[in-house]
Coordinates of C-alpha atoms in Angstrom, one line a residue:
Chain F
X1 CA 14.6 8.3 -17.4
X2 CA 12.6 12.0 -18.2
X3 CA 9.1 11.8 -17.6
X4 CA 9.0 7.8 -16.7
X5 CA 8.0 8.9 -12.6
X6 CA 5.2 10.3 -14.2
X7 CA 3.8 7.6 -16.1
X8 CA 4.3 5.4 -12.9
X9 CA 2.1 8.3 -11.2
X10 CA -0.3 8.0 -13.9
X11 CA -0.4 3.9 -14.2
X12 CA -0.9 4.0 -10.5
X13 CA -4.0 6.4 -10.8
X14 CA -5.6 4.8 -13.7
X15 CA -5.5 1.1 -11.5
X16 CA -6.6 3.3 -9.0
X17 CA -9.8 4.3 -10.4
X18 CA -10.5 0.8 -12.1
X19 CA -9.8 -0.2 -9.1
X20 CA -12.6 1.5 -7.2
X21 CA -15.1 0.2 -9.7
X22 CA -14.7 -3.6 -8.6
X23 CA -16.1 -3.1 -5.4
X24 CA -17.1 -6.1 -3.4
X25 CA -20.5 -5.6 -1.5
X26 CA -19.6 -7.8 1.5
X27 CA -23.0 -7.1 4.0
X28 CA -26.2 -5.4 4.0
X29 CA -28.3 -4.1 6.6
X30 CA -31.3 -2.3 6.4
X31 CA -33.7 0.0 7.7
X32 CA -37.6 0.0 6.7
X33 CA -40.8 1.5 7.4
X34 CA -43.7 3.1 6.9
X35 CA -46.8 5.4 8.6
X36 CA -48.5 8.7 8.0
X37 CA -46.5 12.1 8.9
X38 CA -48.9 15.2 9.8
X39 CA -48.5 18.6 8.9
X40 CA -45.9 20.4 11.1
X41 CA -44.1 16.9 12.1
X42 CA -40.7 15.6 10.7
X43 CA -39.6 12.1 11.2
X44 CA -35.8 11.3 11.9
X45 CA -35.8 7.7 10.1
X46 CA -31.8 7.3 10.0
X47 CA -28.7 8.3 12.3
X48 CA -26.2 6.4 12.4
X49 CA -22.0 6.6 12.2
X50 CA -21.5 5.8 8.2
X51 CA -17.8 4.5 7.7
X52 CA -15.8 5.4 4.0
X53 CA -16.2 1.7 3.3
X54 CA -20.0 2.1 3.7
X55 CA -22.1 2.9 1.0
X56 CA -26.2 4.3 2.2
X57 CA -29.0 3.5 -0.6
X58 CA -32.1 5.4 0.3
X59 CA -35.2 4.9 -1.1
X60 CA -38.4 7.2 -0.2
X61 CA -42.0 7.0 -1.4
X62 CA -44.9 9.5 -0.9
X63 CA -46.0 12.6 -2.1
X64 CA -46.1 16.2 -0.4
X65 CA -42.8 15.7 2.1
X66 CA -39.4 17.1 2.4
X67 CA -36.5 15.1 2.6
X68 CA -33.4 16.4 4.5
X69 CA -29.8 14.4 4.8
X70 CA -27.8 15.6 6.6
X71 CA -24.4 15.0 8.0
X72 CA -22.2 15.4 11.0
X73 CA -19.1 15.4 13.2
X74 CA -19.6 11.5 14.7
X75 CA -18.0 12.6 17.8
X76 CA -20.4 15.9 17.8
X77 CA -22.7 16.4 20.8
X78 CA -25.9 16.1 19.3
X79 CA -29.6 17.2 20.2
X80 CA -31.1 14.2 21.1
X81 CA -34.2 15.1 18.6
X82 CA -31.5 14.5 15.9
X83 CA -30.9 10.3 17.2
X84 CA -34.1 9.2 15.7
X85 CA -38.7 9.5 15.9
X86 CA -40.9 12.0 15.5
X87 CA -40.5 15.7 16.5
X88 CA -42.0 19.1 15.3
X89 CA -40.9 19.6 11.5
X90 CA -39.8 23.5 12.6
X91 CA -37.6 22.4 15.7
X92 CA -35.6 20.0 13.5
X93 CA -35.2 22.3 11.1
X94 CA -34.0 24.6 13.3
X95 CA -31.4 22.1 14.3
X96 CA -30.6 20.7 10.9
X97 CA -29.7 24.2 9.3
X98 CA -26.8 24.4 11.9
X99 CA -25.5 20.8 10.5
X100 CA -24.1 20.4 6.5
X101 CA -27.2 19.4 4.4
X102 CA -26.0 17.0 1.7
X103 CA -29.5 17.2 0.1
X104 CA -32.9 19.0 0.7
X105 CA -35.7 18.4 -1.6
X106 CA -39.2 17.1 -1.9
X107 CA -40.2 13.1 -2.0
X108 CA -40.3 10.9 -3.8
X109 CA -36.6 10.7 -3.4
X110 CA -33.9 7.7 -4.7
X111 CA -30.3 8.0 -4.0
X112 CA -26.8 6.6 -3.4
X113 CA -24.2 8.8 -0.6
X114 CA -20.8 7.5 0.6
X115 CA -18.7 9.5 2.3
X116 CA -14.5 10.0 2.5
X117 CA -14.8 10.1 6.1
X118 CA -16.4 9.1 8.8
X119 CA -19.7 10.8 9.4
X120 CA -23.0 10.5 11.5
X121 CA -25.5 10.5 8.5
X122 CA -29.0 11.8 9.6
X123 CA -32.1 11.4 7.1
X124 CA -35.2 13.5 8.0
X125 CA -38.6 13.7 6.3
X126 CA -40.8 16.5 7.5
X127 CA -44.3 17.2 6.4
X128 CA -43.8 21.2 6.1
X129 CA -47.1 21.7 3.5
X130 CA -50.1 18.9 3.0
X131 CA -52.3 17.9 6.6
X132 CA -51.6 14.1 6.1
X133 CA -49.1 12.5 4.0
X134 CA -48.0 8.3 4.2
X135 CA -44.4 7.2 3.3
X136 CA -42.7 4.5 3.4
X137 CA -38.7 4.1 3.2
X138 CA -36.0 1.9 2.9
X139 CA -32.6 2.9 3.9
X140 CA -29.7 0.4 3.0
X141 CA -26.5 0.4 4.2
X142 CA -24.0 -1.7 2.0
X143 CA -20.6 -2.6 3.6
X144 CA -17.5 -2.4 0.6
X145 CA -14.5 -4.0 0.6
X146 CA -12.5 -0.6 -0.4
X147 CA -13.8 3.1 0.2
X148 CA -14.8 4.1 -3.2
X149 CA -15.1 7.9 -2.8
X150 CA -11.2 8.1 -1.0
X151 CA -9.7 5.4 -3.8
X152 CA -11.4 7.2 -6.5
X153 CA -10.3 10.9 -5.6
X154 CA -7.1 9.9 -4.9
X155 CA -6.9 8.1 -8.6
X156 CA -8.1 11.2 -10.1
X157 CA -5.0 13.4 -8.1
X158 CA -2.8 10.4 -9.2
X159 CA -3.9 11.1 -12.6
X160 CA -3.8 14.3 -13.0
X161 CA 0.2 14.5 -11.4
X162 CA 1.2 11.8 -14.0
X163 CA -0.1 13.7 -16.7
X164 CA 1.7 16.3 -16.0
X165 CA 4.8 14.7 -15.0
X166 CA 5.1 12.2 -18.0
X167 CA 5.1 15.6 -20.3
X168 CA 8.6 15.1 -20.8
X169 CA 8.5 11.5 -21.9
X170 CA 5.4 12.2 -24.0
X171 CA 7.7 15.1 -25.8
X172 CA 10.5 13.1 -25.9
X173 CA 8.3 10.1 -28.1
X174 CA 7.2 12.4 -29.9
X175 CA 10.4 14.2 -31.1
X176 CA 11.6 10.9 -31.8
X177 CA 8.5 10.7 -34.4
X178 CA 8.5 13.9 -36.0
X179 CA 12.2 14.4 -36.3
X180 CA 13.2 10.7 -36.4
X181 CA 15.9 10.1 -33.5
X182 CA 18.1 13.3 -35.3
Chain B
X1 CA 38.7 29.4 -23.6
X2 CA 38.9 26.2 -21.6
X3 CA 35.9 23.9 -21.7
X4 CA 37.0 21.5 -19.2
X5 CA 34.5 19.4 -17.4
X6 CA 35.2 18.6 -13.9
X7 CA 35.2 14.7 -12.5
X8 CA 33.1 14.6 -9.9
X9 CA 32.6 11.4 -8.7
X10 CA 28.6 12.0 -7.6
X11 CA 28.0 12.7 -11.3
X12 CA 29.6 9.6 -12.5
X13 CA 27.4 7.5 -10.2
X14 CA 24.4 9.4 -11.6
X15 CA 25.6 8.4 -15.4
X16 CA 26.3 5.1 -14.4
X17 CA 22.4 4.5 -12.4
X18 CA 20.5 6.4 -15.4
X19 CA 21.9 3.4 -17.2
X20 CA 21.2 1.1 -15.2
X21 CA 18.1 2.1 -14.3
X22 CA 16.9 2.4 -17.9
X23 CA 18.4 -1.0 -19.0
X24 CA 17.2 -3.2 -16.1
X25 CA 13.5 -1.2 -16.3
X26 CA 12.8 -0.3 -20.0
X27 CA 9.5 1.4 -20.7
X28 CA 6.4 -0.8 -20.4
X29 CA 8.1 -2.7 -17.4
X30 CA 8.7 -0.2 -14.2
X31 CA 5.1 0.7 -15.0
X32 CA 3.4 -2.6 -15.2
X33 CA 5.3 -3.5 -11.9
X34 CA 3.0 -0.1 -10.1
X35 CA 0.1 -1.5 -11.6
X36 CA 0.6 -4.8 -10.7
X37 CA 1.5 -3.7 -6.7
X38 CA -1.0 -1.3 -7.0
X39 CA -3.9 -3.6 -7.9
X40 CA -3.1 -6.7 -5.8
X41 CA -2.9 -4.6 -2.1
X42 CA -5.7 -2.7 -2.8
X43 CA -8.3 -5.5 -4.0
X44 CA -6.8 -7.6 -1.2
X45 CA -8.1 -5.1 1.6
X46 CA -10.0 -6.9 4.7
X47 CA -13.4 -4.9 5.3
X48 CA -14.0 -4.1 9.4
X49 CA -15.7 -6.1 11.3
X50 CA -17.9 -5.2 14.5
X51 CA -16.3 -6.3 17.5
X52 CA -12.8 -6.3 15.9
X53 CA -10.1 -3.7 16.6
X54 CA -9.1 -1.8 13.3
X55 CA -5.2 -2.6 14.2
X56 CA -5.7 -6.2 14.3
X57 CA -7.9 -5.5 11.1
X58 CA -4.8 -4.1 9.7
X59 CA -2.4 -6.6 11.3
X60 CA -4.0 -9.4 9.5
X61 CA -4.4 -6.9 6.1
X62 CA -0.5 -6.9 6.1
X63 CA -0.3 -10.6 6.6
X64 CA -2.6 -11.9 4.1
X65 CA -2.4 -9.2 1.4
X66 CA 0.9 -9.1 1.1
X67 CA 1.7 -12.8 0.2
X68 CA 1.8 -12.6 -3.4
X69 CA 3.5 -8.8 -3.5
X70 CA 5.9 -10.0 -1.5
X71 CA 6.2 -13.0 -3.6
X72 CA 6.1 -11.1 -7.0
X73 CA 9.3 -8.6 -5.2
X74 CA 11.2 -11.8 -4.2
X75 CA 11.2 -12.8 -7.7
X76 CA 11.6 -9.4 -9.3
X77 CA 14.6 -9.2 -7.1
X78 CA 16.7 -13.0 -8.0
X79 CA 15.4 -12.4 -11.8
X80 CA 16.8 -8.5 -11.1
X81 CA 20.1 -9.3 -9.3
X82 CA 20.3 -12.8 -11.6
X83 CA 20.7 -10.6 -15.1
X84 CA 21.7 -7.5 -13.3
X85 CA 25.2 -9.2 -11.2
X86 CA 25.3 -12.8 -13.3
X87 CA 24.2 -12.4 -16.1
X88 CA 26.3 -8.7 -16.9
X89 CA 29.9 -11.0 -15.7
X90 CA 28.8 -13.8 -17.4
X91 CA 28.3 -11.6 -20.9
X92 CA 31.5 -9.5 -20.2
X93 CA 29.6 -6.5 -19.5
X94 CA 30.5 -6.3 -15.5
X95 CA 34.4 -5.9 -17.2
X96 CA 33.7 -3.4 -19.2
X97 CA 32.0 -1.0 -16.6
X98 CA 34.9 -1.7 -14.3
X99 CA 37.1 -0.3 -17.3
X100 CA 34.3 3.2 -16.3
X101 CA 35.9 6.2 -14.3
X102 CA 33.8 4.7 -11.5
X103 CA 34.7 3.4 -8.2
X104 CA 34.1 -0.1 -7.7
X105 CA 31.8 0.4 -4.5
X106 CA 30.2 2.7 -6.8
X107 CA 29.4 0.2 -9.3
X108 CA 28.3 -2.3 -6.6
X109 CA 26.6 0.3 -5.0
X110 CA 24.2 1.2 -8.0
X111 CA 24.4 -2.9 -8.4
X112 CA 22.1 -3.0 -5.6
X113 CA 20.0 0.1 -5.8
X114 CA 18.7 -1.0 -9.2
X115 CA 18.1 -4.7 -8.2
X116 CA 17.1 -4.9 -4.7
X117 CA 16.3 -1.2 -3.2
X118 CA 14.2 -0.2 -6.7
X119 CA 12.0 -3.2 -6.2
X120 CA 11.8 -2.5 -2.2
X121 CA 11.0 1.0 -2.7
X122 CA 7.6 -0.3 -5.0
X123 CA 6.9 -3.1 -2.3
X124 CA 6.9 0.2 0.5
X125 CA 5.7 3.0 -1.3
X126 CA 2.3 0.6 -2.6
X127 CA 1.7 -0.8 0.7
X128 CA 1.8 3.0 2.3
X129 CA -0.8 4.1 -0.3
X130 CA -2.6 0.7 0.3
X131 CA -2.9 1.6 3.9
X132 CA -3.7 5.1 3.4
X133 CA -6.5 4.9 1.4
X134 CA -8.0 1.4 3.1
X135 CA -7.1 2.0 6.7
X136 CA -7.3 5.5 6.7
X137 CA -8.1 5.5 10.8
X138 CA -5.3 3.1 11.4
X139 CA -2.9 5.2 9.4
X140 CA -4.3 8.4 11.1
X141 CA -4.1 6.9 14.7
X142 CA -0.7 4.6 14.2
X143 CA 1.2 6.5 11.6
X144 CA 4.5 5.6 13.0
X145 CA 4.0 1.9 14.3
X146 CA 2.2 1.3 10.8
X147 CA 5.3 2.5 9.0
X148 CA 7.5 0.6 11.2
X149 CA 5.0 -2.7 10.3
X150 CA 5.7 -2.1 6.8
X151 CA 9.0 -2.3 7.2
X152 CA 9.0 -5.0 8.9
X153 CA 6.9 -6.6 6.7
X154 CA 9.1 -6.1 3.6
X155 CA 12.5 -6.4 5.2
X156 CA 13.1 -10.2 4.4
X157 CA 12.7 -9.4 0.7
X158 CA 16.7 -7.2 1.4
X159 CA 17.8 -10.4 3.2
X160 CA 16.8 -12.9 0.3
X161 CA 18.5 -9.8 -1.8
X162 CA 21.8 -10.3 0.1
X163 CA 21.6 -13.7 -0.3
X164 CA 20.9 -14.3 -4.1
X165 CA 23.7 -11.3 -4.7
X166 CA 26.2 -12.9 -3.1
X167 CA 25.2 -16.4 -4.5
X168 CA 25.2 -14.7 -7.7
X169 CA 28.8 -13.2 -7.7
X170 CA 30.1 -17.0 -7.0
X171 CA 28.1 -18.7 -9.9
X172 CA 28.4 -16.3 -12.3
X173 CA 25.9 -17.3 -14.6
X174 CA 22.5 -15.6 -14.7
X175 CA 20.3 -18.4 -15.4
X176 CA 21.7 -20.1 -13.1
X177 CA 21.5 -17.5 -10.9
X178 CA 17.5 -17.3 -11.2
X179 CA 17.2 -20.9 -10.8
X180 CA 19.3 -20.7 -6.9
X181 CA 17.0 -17.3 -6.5
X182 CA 13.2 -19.2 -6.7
X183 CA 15.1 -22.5 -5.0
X184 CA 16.3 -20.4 -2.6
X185 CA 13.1 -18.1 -2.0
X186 CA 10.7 -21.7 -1.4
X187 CA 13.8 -22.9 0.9
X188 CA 13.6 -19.6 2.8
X189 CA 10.0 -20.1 3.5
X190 CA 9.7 -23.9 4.3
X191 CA 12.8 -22.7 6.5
X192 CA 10.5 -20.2 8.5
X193 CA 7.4 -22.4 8.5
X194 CA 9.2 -24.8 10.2
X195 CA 11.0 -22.5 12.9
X196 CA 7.3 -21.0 13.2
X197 CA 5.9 -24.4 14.0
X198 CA 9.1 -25.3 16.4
X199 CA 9.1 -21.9 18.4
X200 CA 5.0 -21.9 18.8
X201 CA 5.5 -25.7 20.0
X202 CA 8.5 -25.9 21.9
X203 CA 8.7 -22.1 22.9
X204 CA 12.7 -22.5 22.8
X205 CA 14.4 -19.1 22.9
X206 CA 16.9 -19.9 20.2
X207 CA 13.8 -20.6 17.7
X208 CA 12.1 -17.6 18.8
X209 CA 15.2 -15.4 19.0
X210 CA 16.1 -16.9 14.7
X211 CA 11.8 -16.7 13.6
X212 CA 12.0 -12.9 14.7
X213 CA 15.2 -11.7 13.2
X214 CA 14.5 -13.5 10.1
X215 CA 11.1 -12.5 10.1
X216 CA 10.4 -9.0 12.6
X217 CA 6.9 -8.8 11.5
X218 CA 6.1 -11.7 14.0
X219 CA 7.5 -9.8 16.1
X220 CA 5.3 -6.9 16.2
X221 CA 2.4 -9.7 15.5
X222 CA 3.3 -11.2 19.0
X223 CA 3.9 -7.4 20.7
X224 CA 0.1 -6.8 20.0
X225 CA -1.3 -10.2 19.9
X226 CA -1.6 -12.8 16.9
X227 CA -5.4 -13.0 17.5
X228 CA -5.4 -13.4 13.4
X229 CA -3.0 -16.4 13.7
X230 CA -4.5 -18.8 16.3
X231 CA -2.5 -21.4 14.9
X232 CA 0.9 -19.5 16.4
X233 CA 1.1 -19.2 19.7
X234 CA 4.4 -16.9 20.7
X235 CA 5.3 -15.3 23.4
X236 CA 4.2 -12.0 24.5
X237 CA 7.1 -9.1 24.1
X238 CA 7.4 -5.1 24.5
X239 CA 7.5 -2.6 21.8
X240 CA 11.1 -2.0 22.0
X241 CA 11.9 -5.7 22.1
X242 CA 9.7 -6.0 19.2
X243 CA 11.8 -3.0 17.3
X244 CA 15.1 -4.6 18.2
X245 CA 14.3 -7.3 16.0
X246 CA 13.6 -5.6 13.4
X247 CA 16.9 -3.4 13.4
X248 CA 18.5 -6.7 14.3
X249 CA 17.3 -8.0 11.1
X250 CA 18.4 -4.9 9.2
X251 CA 21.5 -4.9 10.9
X252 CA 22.0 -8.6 9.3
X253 CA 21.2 -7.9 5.6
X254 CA 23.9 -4.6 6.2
X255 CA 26.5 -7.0 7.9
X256 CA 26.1 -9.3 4.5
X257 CA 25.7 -6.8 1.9
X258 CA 29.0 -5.4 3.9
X259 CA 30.8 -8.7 3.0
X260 CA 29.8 -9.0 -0.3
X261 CA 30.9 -5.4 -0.7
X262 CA 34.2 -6.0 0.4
X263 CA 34.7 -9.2 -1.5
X264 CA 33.3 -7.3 -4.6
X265 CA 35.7 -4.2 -4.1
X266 CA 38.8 -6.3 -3.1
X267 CA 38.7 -9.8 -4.3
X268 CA 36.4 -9.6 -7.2
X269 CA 38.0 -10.8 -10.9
X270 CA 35.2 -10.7 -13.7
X271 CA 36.6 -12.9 -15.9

């Protein structure tokens, strides 16, 4: 019986993580628009409570902006600038340094987060540079039938204890092998 | 010198399971069982809906998903308990381990472990990490009650255990013995769809009393409201009434396993 807990660990692990890459999209809903940003303004175009079993596409066209997402506590008292429209670009900053920035860079910008946790995810574009700049976004949020990010780092901790659990059965196969059952 | 090795009855049970254990799962099998449990409960997971509560999300998780796991345990346990009781007296084997340095109740008790608990333990231990990694919230919020549900929820499969065991020991023959087992598993649940259909339409006690201690997750179902079954109506009960079944039902499969023990330790000829 050496080792054979561990290659139940590990069998579990690797289902696990195939597992996780069947997932079933089961609803969509989305959030579009479009305008002109000017210098000194930001734009709050997403806040919302994002579940593990949600997955967030964002999509952001336009030159010259910054683009800021951001995540926090979704019981967390928050500013109200930070629930959505247009506010001064330094003001939000302000508020956004204080939060955990998953990503800050410049636009264009086209990207996939999910999240192990629940989280209130907040997506801000901020013209910090040019005096006019248009955008136009589209933030989709994809409803799974499993959490992909919790499944798949549990498979990987399921893996990684199975290897090294099954070492005795591994050792044990191969000493059969080499020495031939003597 | 002397080099004498002390009897100690603990490490004679320990001999006598490793054998067991690696006769009745040899190597490709305990692991395809995980991977088979594994993949069914988690593909199977319900997503949340708005407007839904995530414990009746879960409630009707545990009822739909676990149909064929519970199915694939129920067989895995006559087929088990069919070779593993039956099939051993019917080849001579069951005499020769009672020829062992082993105590019968030993014996039965390892009997049981490797047929009914081993397969049990997979059932439990796969629905927990189903549960913790889909209904994280639920499991967070409800640890104790959503342990409790599982248990309840995979406590017929030691009942039907009991049953095909002490079937087994009379016929004596394990294919036989798997045939009663599957018979006896679709009996079993024609059985409860028909005391499910009797105690939601004539509300009789008696029915109601027999569907919850044969089945204690309807129990729980109709402690927090069978919203996912609107086909069933039952009747409304507490927590603790709800529990009470389900140690009831535990207390049954003991009370057989019990008999069969004593038959098996006192009555018992294997040839």
């Amino acid at each position: 019986m050496t080792g054979r807990l561990g290659s139940i660990i590990l069998t579990i692990g690797l289902i696990l993580y195939v597992t996780s890459m069947i997932h079933i999209p089961f609803s969509h809903s989305e959030v579009a628009g479009s305008g002109t940003i000017f210098v000194d303004e930001a734009k709050v175009i997403f806040s919302d409570v994002i579940s593990p079993m949600e997955k967030v596409s964002i999509r952001i066209h336009g030159f010259g902006l910054k683009v800021y997402i951001v995540t926090a506590n979704p019981d967390a008292r928050l500013d109200p600038i930070l629930m959505g429209g247009t506010v001064n670009a330094s003001k939000i900053k302000e508020l956004i340094m204080q939060l955990n920035v998953v990503f800050e860079g410049d636009s264009p910008y086209s990207g996939e987060v999910d999240f192990s946790h629940n989280v209130r995810l907040i997506i801000v574009i901020s013209n910090e540079v040019s005096g006019v700049a248009t955008v136009n976004y589209v933030v989709k949020v994809t409803r799974m039938n499993i959490p992909i990010v919790r499944v798949r780092s549990t498979s990987i901790n399921l893996i990684l204890i199975g290897c090294v659990t099954s070492i005795p059965l591994v050792a044990l196969k191969l000493k059969d092998k080499i020495y031939g059952g003597r | 010198m002397d080099f004498q090795v002390k009897y100690s009855r603990f490490r004679s049970l320990l001999e006598f399971l490793s054998i067991d254990l690696s006769m009745a799962y040899r190597f490709p099998l305990a692991e395809i069982y995980a991977a088979l449990y594994t993949f069914f409960l988690v593909v199977s997971a319900i997503p949340q809906f708005g407007g839904v509560s995530s414990l009746i999300v879960f409630f009707a998780y545990l009822y739909f998903a676990t149909i064929l796991p519970k199915f694939i345990t129920n067989i895995l346990i006559a087929k088990n308990v069919a070779y593993g009781f039956a099939g051993e007296i019917e080849r001579g084997l069951m005499q020769t381990y009672l020829t062992y340095p082993i105590k019968r109740l030993d014996i039965f008790v390892v009997k049981v472990f490797t047929c009914i608990l081993v397969p049990y333990f997979y059932f439990i231990f796969s629905l927990l990490l189903a549960s913790y990694l889909l209904y994280f919230e639920v499991f967070e919020i409800y640890g104790s009650q959503v342990l409790l549900l599982i248990i309840s929820v995979a406590g017929p499969c030691i009942l039907f255990g009991a049953i095909i065991t002490a079937a087994s020991l009379f016929i004596r023959r394990g294919g036989a013995s798997l045939g009663l087992g599957i018979a006896a598993y679709f009996t079993i649940a024609i059985l409860e769809m028909a005391m499910l259909y009797f105690a939601g339409a004539t509300r009789r006690y008696e029915y109601i009393l027999a569907l919850f201690v044969l089945e204690p997750y309807l129990a729980f179902a109709s402690h927090y409201g069978s919203t996912f079954m609107p086909f069933v109506h039952l009747p409304s009960i507490t927590f603790e009434e709800a529990a009470s079944y389900l140690i009831a039902h535990y207390f049954l499969s003991f009370i057989v396993f019990a008999v069969i023990a004593f038959y098996f330790i006192r009555r018992f000829e294997p040839t």
